[in-house]
mmCIF file of C-alpha atoms in Angstrom:
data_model
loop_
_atom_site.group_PDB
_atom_site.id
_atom_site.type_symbol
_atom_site.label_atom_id
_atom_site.label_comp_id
_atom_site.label_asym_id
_atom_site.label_seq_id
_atom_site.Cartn_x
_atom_site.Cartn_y
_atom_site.Cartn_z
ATOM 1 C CA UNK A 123 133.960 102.316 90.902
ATOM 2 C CA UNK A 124 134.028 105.060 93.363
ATOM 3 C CA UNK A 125 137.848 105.810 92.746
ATOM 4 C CA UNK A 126 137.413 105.784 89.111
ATOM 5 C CA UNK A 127 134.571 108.336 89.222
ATOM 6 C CA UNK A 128 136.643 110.209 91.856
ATOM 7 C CA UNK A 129 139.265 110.170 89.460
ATOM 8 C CA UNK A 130 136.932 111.384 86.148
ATOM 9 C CA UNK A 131 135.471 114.572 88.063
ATOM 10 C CA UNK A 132 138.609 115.453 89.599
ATOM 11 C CA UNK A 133 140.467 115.572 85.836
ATOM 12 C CA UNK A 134 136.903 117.134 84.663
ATOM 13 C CA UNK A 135 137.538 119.863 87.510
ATOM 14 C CA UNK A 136 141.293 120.472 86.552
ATOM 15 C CA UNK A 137 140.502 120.509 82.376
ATOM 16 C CA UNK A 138 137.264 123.190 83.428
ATOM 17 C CA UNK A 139 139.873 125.325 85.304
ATOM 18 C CA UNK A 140 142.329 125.110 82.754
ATOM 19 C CA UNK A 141 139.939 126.148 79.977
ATOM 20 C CA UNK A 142 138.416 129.228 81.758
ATOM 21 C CA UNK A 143 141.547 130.649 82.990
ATOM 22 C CA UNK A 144 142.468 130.681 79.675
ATOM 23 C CA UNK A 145 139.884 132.439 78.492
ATOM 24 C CA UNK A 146 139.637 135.077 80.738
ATOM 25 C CA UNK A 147 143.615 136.142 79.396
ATOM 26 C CA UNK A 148 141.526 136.601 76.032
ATOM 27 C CA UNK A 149 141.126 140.699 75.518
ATOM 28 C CA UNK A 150 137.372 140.257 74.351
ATOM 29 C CA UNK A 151 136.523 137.811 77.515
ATOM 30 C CA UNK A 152 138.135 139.689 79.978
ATOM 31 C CA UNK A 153 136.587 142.886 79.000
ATOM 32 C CA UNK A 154 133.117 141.836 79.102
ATOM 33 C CA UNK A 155 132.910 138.859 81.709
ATOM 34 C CA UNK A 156 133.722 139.132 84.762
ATOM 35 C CA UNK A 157 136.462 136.274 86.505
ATOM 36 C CA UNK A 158 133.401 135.798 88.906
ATOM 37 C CA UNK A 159 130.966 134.814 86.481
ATOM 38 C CA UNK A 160 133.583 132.883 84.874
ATOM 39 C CA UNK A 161 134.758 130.877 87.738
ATOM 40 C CA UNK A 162 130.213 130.447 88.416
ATOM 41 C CA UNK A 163 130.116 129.248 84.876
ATOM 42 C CA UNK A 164 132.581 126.839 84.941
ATOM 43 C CA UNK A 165 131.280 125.753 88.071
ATOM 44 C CA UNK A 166 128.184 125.435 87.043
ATOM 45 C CA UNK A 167 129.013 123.481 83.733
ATOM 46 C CA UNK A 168 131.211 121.060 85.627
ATOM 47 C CA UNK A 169 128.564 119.585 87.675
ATOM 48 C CA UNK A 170 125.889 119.923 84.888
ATOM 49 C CA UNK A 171 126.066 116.167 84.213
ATOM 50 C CA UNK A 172 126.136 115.026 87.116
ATOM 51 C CA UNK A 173 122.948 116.732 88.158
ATOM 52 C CA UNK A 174 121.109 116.059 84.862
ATOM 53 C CA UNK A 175 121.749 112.227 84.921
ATOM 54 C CA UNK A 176 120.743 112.640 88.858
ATOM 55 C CA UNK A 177 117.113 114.635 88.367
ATOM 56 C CA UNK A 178 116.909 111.475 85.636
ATOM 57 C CA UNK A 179 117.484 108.650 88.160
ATOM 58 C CA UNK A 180 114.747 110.282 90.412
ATOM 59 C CA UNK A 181 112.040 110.905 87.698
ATOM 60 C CA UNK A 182 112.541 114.656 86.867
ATOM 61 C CA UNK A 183 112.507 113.631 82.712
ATOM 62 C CA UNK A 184 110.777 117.056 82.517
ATOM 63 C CA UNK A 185 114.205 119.383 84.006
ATOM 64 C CA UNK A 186 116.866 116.428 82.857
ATOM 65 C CA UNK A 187 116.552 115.775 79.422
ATOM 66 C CA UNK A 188 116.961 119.798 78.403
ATOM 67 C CA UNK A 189 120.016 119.844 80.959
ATOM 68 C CA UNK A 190 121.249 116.509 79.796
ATOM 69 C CA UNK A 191 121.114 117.645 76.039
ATOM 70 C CA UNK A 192 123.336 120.690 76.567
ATOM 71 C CA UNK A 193 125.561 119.170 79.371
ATOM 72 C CA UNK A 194 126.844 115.991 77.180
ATOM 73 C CA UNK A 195 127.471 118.273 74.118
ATOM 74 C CA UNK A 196 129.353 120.768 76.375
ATOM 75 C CA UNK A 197 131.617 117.423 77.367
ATOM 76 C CA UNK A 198 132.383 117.907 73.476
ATOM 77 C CA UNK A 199 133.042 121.136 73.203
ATOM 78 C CA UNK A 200 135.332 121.499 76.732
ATOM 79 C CA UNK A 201 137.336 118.576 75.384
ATOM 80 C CA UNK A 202 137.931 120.575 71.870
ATOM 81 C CA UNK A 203 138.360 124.026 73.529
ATOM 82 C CA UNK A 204 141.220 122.494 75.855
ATOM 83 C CA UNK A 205 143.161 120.916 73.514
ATOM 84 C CA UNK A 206 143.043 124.224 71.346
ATOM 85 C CA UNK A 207 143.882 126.071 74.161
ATOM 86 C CA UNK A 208 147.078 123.789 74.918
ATOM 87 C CA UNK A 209 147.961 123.739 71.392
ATOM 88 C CA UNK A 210 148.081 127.660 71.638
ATOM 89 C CA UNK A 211 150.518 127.502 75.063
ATOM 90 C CA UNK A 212 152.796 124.938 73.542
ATOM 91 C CA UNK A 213 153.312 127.556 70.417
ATOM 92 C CA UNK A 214 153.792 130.366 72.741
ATOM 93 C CA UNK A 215 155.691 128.328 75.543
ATOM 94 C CA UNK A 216 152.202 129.875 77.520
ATOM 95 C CA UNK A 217 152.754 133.303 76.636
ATOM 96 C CA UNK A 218 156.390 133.394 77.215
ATOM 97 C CA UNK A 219 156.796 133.687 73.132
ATOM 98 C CA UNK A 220 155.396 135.768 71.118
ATOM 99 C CA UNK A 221 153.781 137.803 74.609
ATOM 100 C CA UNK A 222 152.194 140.044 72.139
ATOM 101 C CA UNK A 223 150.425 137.781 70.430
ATOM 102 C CA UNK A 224 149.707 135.560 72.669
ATOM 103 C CA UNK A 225 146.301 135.911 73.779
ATOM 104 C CA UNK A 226 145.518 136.769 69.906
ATOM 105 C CA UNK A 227 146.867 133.276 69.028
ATOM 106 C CA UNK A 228 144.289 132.110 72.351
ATOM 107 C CA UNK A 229 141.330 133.900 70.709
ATOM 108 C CA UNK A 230 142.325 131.814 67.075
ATOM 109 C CA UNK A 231 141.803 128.781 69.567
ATOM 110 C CA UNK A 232 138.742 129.121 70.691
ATOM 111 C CA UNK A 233 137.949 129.999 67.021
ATOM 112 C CA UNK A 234 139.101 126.948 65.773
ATOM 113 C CA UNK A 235 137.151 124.795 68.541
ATOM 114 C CA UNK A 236 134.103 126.026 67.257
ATOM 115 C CA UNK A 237 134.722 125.453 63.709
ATOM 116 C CA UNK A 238 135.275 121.866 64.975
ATOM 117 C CA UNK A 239 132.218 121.664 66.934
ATOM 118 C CA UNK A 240 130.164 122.445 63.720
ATOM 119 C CA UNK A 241 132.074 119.744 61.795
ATOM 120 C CA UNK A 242 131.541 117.485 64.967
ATOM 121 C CA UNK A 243 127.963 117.924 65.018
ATOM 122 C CA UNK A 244 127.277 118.017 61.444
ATOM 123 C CA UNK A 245 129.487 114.392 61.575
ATOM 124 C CA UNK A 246 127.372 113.141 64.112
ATOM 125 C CA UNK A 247 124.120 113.869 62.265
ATOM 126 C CA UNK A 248 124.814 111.736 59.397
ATOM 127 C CA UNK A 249 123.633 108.238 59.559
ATOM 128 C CA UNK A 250 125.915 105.523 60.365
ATOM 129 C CA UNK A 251 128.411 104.488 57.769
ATOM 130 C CA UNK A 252 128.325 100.574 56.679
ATOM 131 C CA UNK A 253 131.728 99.055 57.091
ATOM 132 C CA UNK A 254 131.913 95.192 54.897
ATOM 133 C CA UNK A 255 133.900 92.445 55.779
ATOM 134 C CA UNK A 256 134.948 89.245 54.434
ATOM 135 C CA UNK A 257 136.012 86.649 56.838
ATOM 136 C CA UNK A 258 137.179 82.643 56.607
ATOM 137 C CA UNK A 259 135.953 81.139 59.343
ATOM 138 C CA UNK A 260 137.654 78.090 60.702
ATOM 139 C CA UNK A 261 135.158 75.181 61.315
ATOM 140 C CA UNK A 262 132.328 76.675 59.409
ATOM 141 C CA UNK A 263 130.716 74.073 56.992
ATOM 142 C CA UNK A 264 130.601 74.988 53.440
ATOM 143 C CA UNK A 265 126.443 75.373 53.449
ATOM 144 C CA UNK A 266 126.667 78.366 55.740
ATOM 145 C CA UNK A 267 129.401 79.913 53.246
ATOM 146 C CA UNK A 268 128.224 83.540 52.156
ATOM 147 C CA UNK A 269 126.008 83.718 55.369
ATOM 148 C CA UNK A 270 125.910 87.646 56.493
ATOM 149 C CA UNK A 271 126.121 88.593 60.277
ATOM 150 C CA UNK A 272 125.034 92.418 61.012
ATOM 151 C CA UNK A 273 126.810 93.950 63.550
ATOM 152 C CA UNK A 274 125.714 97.342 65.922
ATOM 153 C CA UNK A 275 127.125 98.349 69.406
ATOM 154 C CA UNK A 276 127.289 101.086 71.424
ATOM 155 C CA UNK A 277 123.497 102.390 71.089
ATOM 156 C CA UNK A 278 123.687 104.255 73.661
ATOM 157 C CA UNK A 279 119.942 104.527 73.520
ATOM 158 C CA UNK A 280 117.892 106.534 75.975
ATOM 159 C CA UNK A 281 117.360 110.419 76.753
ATOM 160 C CA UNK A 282 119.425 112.144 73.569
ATOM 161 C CA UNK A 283 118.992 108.635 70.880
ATOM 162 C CA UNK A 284 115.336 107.835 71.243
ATOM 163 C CA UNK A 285 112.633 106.179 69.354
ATOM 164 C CA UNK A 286 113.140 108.399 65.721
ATOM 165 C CA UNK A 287 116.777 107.755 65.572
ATOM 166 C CA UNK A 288 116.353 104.141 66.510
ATOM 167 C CA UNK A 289 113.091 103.548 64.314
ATOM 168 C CA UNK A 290 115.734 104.826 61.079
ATOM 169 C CA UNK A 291 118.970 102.287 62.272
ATOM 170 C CA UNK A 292 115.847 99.449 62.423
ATOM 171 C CA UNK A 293 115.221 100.080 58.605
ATOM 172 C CA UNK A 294 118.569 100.204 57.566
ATOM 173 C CA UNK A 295 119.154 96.979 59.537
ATOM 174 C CA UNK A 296 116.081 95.327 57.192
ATOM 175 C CA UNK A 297 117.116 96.292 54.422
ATOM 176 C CA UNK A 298 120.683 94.727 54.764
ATOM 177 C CA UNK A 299 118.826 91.281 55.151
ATOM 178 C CA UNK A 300 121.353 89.832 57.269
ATOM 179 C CA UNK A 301 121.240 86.078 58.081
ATOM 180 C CA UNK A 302 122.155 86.938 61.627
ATOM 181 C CA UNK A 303 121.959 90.043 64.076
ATOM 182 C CA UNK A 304 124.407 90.750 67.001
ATOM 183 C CA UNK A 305 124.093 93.591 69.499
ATOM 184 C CA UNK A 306 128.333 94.027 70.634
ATOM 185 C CA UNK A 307 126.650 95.697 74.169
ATOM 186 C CA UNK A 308 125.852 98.997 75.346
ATOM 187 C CA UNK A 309 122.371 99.304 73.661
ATOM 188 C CA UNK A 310 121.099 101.241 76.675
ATOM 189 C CA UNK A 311 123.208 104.373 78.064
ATOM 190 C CA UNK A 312 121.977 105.091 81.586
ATOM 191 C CA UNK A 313 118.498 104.844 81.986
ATOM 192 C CA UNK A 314 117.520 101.933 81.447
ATOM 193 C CA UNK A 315 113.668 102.769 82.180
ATOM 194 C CA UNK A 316 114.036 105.231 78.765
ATOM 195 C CA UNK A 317 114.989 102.533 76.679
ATOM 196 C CA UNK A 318 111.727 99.882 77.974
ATOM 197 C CA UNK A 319 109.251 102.003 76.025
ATOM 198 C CA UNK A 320 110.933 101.207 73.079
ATOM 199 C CA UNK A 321 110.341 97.516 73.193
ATOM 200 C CA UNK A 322 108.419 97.694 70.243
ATOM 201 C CA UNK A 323 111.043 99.177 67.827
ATOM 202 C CA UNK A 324 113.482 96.760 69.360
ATOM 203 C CA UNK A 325 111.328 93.927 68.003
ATOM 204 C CA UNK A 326 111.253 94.751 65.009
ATOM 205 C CA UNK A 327 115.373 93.874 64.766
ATOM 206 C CA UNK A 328 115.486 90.302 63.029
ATOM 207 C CA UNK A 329 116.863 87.813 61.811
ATOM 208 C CA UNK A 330 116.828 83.899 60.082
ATOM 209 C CA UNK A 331 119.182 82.934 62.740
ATOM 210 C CA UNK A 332 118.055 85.291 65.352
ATOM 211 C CA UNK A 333 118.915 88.422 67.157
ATOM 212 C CA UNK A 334 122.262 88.207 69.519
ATOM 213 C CA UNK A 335 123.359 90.628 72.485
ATOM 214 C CA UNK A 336 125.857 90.272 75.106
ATOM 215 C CA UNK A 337 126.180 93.495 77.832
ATOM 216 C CA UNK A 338 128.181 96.174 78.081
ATOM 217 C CA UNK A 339 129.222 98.715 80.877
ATOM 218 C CA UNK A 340 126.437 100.598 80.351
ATOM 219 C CA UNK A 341 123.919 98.119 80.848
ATOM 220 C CA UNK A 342 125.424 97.432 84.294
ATOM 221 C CA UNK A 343 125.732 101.427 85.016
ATOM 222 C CA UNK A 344 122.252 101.061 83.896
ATOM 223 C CA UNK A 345 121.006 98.058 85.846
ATOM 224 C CA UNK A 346 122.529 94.735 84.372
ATOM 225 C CA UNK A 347 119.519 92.385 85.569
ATOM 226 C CA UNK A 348 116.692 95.088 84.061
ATOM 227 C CA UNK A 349 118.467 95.650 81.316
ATOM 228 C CA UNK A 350 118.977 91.771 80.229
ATOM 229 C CA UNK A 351 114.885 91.555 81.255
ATOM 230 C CA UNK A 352 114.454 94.164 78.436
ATOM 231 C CA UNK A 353 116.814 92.139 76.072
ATOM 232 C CA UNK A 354 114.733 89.242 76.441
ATOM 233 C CA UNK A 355 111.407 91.102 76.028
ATOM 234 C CA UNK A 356 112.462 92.566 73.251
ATOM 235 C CA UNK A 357 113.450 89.314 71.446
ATOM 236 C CA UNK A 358 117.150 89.143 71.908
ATOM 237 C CA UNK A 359 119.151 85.668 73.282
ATOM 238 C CA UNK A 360 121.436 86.994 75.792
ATOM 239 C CA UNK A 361 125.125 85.492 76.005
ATOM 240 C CA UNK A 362 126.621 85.630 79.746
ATOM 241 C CA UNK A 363 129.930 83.776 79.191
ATOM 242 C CA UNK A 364 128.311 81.091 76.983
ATOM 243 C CA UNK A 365 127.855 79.722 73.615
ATOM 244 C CA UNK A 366 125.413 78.668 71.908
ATOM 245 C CA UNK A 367 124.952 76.847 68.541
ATOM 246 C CA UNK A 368 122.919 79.604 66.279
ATOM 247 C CA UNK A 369 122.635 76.703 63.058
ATOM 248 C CA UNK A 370 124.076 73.163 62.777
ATOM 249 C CA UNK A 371 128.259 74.487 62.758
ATOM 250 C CA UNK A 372 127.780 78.290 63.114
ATOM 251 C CA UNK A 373 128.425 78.993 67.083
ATOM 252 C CA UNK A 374 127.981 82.358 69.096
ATOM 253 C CA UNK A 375 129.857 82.693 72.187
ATOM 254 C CA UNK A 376 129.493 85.477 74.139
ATOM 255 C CA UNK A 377 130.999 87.347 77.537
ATOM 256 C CA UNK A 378 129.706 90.113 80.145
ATOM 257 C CA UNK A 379 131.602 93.051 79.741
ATOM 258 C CA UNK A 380 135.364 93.011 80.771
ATOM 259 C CA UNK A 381 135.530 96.478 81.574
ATOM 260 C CA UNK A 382 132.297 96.976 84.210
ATOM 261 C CA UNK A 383 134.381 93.629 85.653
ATOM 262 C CA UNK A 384 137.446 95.170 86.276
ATOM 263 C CA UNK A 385 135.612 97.922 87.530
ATOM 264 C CA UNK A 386 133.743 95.937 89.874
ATOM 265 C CA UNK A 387 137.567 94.136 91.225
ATOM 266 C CA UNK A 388 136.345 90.925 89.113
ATOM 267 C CA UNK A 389 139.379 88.899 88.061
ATOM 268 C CA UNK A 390 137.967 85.553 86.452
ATOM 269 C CA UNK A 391 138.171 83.613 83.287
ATOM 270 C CA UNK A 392 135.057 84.769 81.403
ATOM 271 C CA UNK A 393 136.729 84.442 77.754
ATOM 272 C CA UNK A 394 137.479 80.765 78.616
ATOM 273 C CA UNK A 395 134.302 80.145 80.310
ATOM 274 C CA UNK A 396 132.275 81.250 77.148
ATOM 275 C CA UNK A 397 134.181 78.960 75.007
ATOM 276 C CA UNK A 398 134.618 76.333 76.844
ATOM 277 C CA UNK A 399 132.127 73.103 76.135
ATOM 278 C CA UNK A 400 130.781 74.877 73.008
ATOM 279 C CA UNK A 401 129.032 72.752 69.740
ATOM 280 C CA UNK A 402 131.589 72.112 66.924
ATOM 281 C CA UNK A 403 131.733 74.491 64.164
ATOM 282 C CA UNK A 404 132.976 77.578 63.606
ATOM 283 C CA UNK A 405 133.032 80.124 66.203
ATOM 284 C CA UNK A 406 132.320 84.047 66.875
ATOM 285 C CA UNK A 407 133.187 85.437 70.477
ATOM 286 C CA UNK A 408 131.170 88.614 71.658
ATOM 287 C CA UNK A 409 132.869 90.832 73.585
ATOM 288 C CA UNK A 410 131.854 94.215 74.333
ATOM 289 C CA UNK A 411 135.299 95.434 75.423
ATOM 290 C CA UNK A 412 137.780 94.709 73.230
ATOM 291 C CA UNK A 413 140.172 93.082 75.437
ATOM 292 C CA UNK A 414 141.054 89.324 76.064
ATOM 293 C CA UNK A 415 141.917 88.595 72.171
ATOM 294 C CA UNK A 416 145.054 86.203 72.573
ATOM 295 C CA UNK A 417 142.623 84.128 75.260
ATOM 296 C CA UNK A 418 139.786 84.092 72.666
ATOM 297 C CA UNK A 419 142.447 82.830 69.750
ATOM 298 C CA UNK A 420 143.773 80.441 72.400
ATOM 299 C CA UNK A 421 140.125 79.006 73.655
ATOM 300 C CA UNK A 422 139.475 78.839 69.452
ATOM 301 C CA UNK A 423 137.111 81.340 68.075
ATOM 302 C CA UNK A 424 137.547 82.060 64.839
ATOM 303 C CA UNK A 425 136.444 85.308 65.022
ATOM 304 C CA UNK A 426 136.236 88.271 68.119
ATOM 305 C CA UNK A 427 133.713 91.166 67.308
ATOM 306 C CA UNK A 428 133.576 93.985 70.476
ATOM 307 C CA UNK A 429 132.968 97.562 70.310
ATOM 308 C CA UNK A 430 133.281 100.353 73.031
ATOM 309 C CA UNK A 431 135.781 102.138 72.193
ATOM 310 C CA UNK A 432 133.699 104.629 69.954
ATOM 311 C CA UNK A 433 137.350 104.929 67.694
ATOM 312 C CA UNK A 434 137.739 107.646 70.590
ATOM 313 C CA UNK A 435 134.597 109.815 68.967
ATOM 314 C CA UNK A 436 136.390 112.862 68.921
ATOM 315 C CA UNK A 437 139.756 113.394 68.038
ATOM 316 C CA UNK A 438 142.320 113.595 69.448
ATOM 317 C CA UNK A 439 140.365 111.199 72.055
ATOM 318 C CA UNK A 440 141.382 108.197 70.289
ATOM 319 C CA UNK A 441 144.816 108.406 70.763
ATOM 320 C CA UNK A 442 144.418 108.029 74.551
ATOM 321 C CA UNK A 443 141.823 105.460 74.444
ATOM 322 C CA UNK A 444 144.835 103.586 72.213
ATOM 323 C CA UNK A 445 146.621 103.294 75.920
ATOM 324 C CA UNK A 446 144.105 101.324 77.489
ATOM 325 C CA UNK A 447 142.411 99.657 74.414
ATOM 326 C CA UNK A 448 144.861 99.026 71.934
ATOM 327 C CA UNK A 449 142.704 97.710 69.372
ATOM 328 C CA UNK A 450 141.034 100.738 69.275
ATOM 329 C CA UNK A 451 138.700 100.694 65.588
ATOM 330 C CA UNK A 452 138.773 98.326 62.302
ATOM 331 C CA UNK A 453 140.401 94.841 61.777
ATOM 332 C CA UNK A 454 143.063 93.331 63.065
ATOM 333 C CA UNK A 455 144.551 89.492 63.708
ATOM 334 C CA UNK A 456 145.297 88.049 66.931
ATOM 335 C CA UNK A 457 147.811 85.130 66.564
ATOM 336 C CA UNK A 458 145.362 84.062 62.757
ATOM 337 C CA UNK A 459 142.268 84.829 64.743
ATOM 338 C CA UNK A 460 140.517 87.948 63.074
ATOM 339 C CA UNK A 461 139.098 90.994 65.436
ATOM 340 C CA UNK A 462 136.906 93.256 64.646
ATOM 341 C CA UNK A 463 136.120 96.413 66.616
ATOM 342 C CA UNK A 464 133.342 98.528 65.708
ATOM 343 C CA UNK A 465 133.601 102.236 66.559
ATOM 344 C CA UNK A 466 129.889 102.394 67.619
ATOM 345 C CA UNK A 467 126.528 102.561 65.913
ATOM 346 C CA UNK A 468 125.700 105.765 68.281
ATOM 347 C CA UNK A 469 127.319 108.572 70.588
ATOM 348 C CA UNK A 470 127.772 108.434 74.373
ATOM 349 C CA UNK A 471 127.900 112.278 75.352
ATOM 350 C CA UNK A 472 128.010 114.567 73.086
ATOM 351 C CA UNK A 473 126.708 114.219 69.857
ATOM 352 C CA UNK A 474 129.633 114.744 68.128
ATOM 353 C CA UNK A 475 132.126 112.606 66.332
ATOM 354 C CA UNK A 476 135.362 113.912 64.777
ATOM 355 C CA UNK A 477 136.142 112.499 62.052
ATOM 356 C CA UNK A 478 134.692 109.180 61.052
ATOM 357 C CA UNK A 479 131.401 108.376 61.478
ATOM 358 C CA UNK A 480 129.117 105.833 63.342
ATOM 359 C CA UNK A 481 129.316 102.371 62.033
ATOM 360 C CA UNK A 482 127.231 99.729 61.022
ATOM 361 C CA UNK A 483 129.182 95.895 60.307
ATOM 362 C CA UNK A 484 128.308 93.960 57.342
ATOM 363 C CA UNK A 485 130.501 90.636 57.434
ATOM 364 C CA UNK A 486 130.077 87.747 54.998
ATOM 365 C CA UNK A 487 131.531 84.401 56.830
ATOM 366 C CA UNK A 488 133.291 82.541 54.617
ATOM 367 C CA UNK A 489 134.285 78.263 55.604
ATOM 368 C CA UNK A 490 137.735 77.125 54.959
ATOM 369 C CA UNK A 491 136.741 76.002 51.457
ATOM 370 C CA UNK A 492 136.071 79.847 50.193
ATOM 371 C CA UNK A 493 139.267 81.511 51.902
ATOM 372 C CA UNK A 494 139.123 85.244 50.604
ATOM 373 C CA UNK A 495 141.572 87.857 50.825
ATOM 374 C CA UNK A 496 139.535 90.580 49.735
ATOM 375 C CA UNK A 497 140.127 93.664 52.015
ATOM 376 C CA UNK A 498 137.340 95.357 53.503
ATOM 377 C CA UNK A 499 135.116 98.048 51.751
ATOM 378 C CA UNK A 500 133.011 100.791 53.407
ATOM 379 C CA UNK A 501 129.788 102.884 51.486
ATOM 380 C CA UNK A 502 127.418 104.937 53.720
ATOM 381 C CA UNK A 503 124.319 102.881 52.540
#
């Protein structure tokens, strides 16, 4: 954990320097700032996070959350200005073409990262999109056909999604009716302590067949054994590499997160663990992290629902987060085994997302006997 943090601020540090020296070789910067408030800003900004999610972990709500609110939006907005600002050097060979117009074509840049930011934010406002599925799932008994499992992940509830936004997502969630609720991890973001005040809006998430959750990383960055108390308060069965029969040949299974494992040096066998020994009937593996497919296929689910991958958030983000997670957003099949990844029902960070929105999943379970090949649909119920 500590070399992969080292890591994060260190290519943090080098994208802040990057951006600033840039714009300092823009006329209109370098006439009215100086390169030493510049270099303080930047400074400044790249610690910002840091400090705000620090003055939160001691108590100091009253200094973190305004500091917090503009230091995860400015992780938005560096990201956008540096890959204008690269954009611009590649055109120009950095400055060597076009020397003229080269710190004109940097100005356009920074232009255009705004303009993006708006769209960003404005994306990020609207309410989370509802994504519908139709799946055929092996082993499920013909009186559960047409049953309807609601999908969120990726909450990221706490100091910047608090109790208005998650009092709308709990009506939404009603009014979709759905048979059965799953929480694909990551319902708290840091502080986990934010999130316990909001037991009683968590309650209020149910279901026939009961409300679902497995972790994520953030509920171990968070505190993994607090945050699983607040599950549980709240109403939620918790699945640490389990299953569990949820009606007479509908089975849950459901892992800690893969990633905070690796993370953490863990090398087991958690996919197989969760399936192994479950109740016949068909089968749904939870995985936050959308890794571990081809063992899930292998061990028999039917079906593999994860999130955390956000579908990148902002662009071009997602292409990156393609190299570690290939299945990155959507449906796919792993060796006949269906996977579906939600790109989040919140925002880590920023509140920004370029271009699709957050998600909701809607998927209707189909047995063996009601095979459909309809593709999926999305509306913005």
């Amino acid at each position: 954990m500590a070399v992969f943090l080292s890591t994060l601020l260190g290519l943090w540090g080098a994208m802040h320097a990057y951006v600033f020296w840039r714009l300092s070789t823009i006329p209109w910067v370098s006439a009215h700032i100086s390169t030493t408030a510049l270099a303080l800003v930047a400074a400044g900004l790249w610690v910002s996070y840091v400090v705000a999610r620090s003055l939160d972990a001691v108590g100091w709500q009253k200094w973190s959350w305004p500091l917090e609110y503009l230091a995860a939006n400015w992780i938005g907005v560096l990201f956008l200005l540096f890959w204008c600002l690269l954009l611009a050097d590649v055109v120009t060979l950095g400055g060597w073409l076009l020397p003229r117009y080269a710190p004109s074509i940097r100005g356009g840049a920074v232009v255009t990262a705004g303009v993006l930011c708006l769209v960003a934010w404005a994306q990020a406002l609207r309410p989370p999109a509802l994504s519908e599925y139709e799946v055929r799932l092996p082993g499920l008994p013909a009186a559960h056909d047409g049953k309807v499992l609601v999908a969120v992940s990726d909450l990221h509830l706490g100091n910047l999604l608090g109790r208005r936004w998650l009092h709308g997502l709990v009506l939404r969630l009603q009014r979709l009716k759905p048979d059965l609720l799953v929480i694909v991890g990551d319902l708290v973001d840091g502080n986990v302590g934010r999130v316990e005040p909001l037991r009683d809006a968590l309650k209020q998430m149910q279901a026939p067949l009961g409300v679902w959750a497995v972790t994520g990383n953030h509920e171990y960055y968070a505190g993994v054994d607090r945050s699983i108390r607040l599950f549980e308060e709240s109403g939620f069965r918790v699945l640490r590499d389990r299953s569990a029969q949820v009606a007479p040949g509908l089975v849950l299974a459901g892992v800690d997160d893969l990633t905070a494992r690796a993370q953490a040096g863990q090398r087991d066998h958690a996919t197989e663990l969760a399936l192994a020994n479950r109740p016949p009937g068909g089968t749904i593996l939870l995985s936050h992290s959308p890794w571990e497919a081809e063992q899930a296929a292998a061990g028999g689910a039917g079906l593999m629902l994860s999130g955390h991958t956000h579908n990148g958030q902002l662009w071009p983000f997602n292409y990156f987060v393609g190299l570690r997670y290939p299945l990155v957003s959507g449906r796919y099949e792993q060796n006949g085994m269906p996977v579906i990844v939600c790109r989040g029902t919140g925002t880590w960070g920023p509140r920004m997302r370029l271009w699709r929105r957050s998600e909701i999943l809607r998927i209707r379970l189909r047995s063996a006997e009601f095979a459909s090949s309809a593709k999926p649909s999305r509306s913005g119920l």
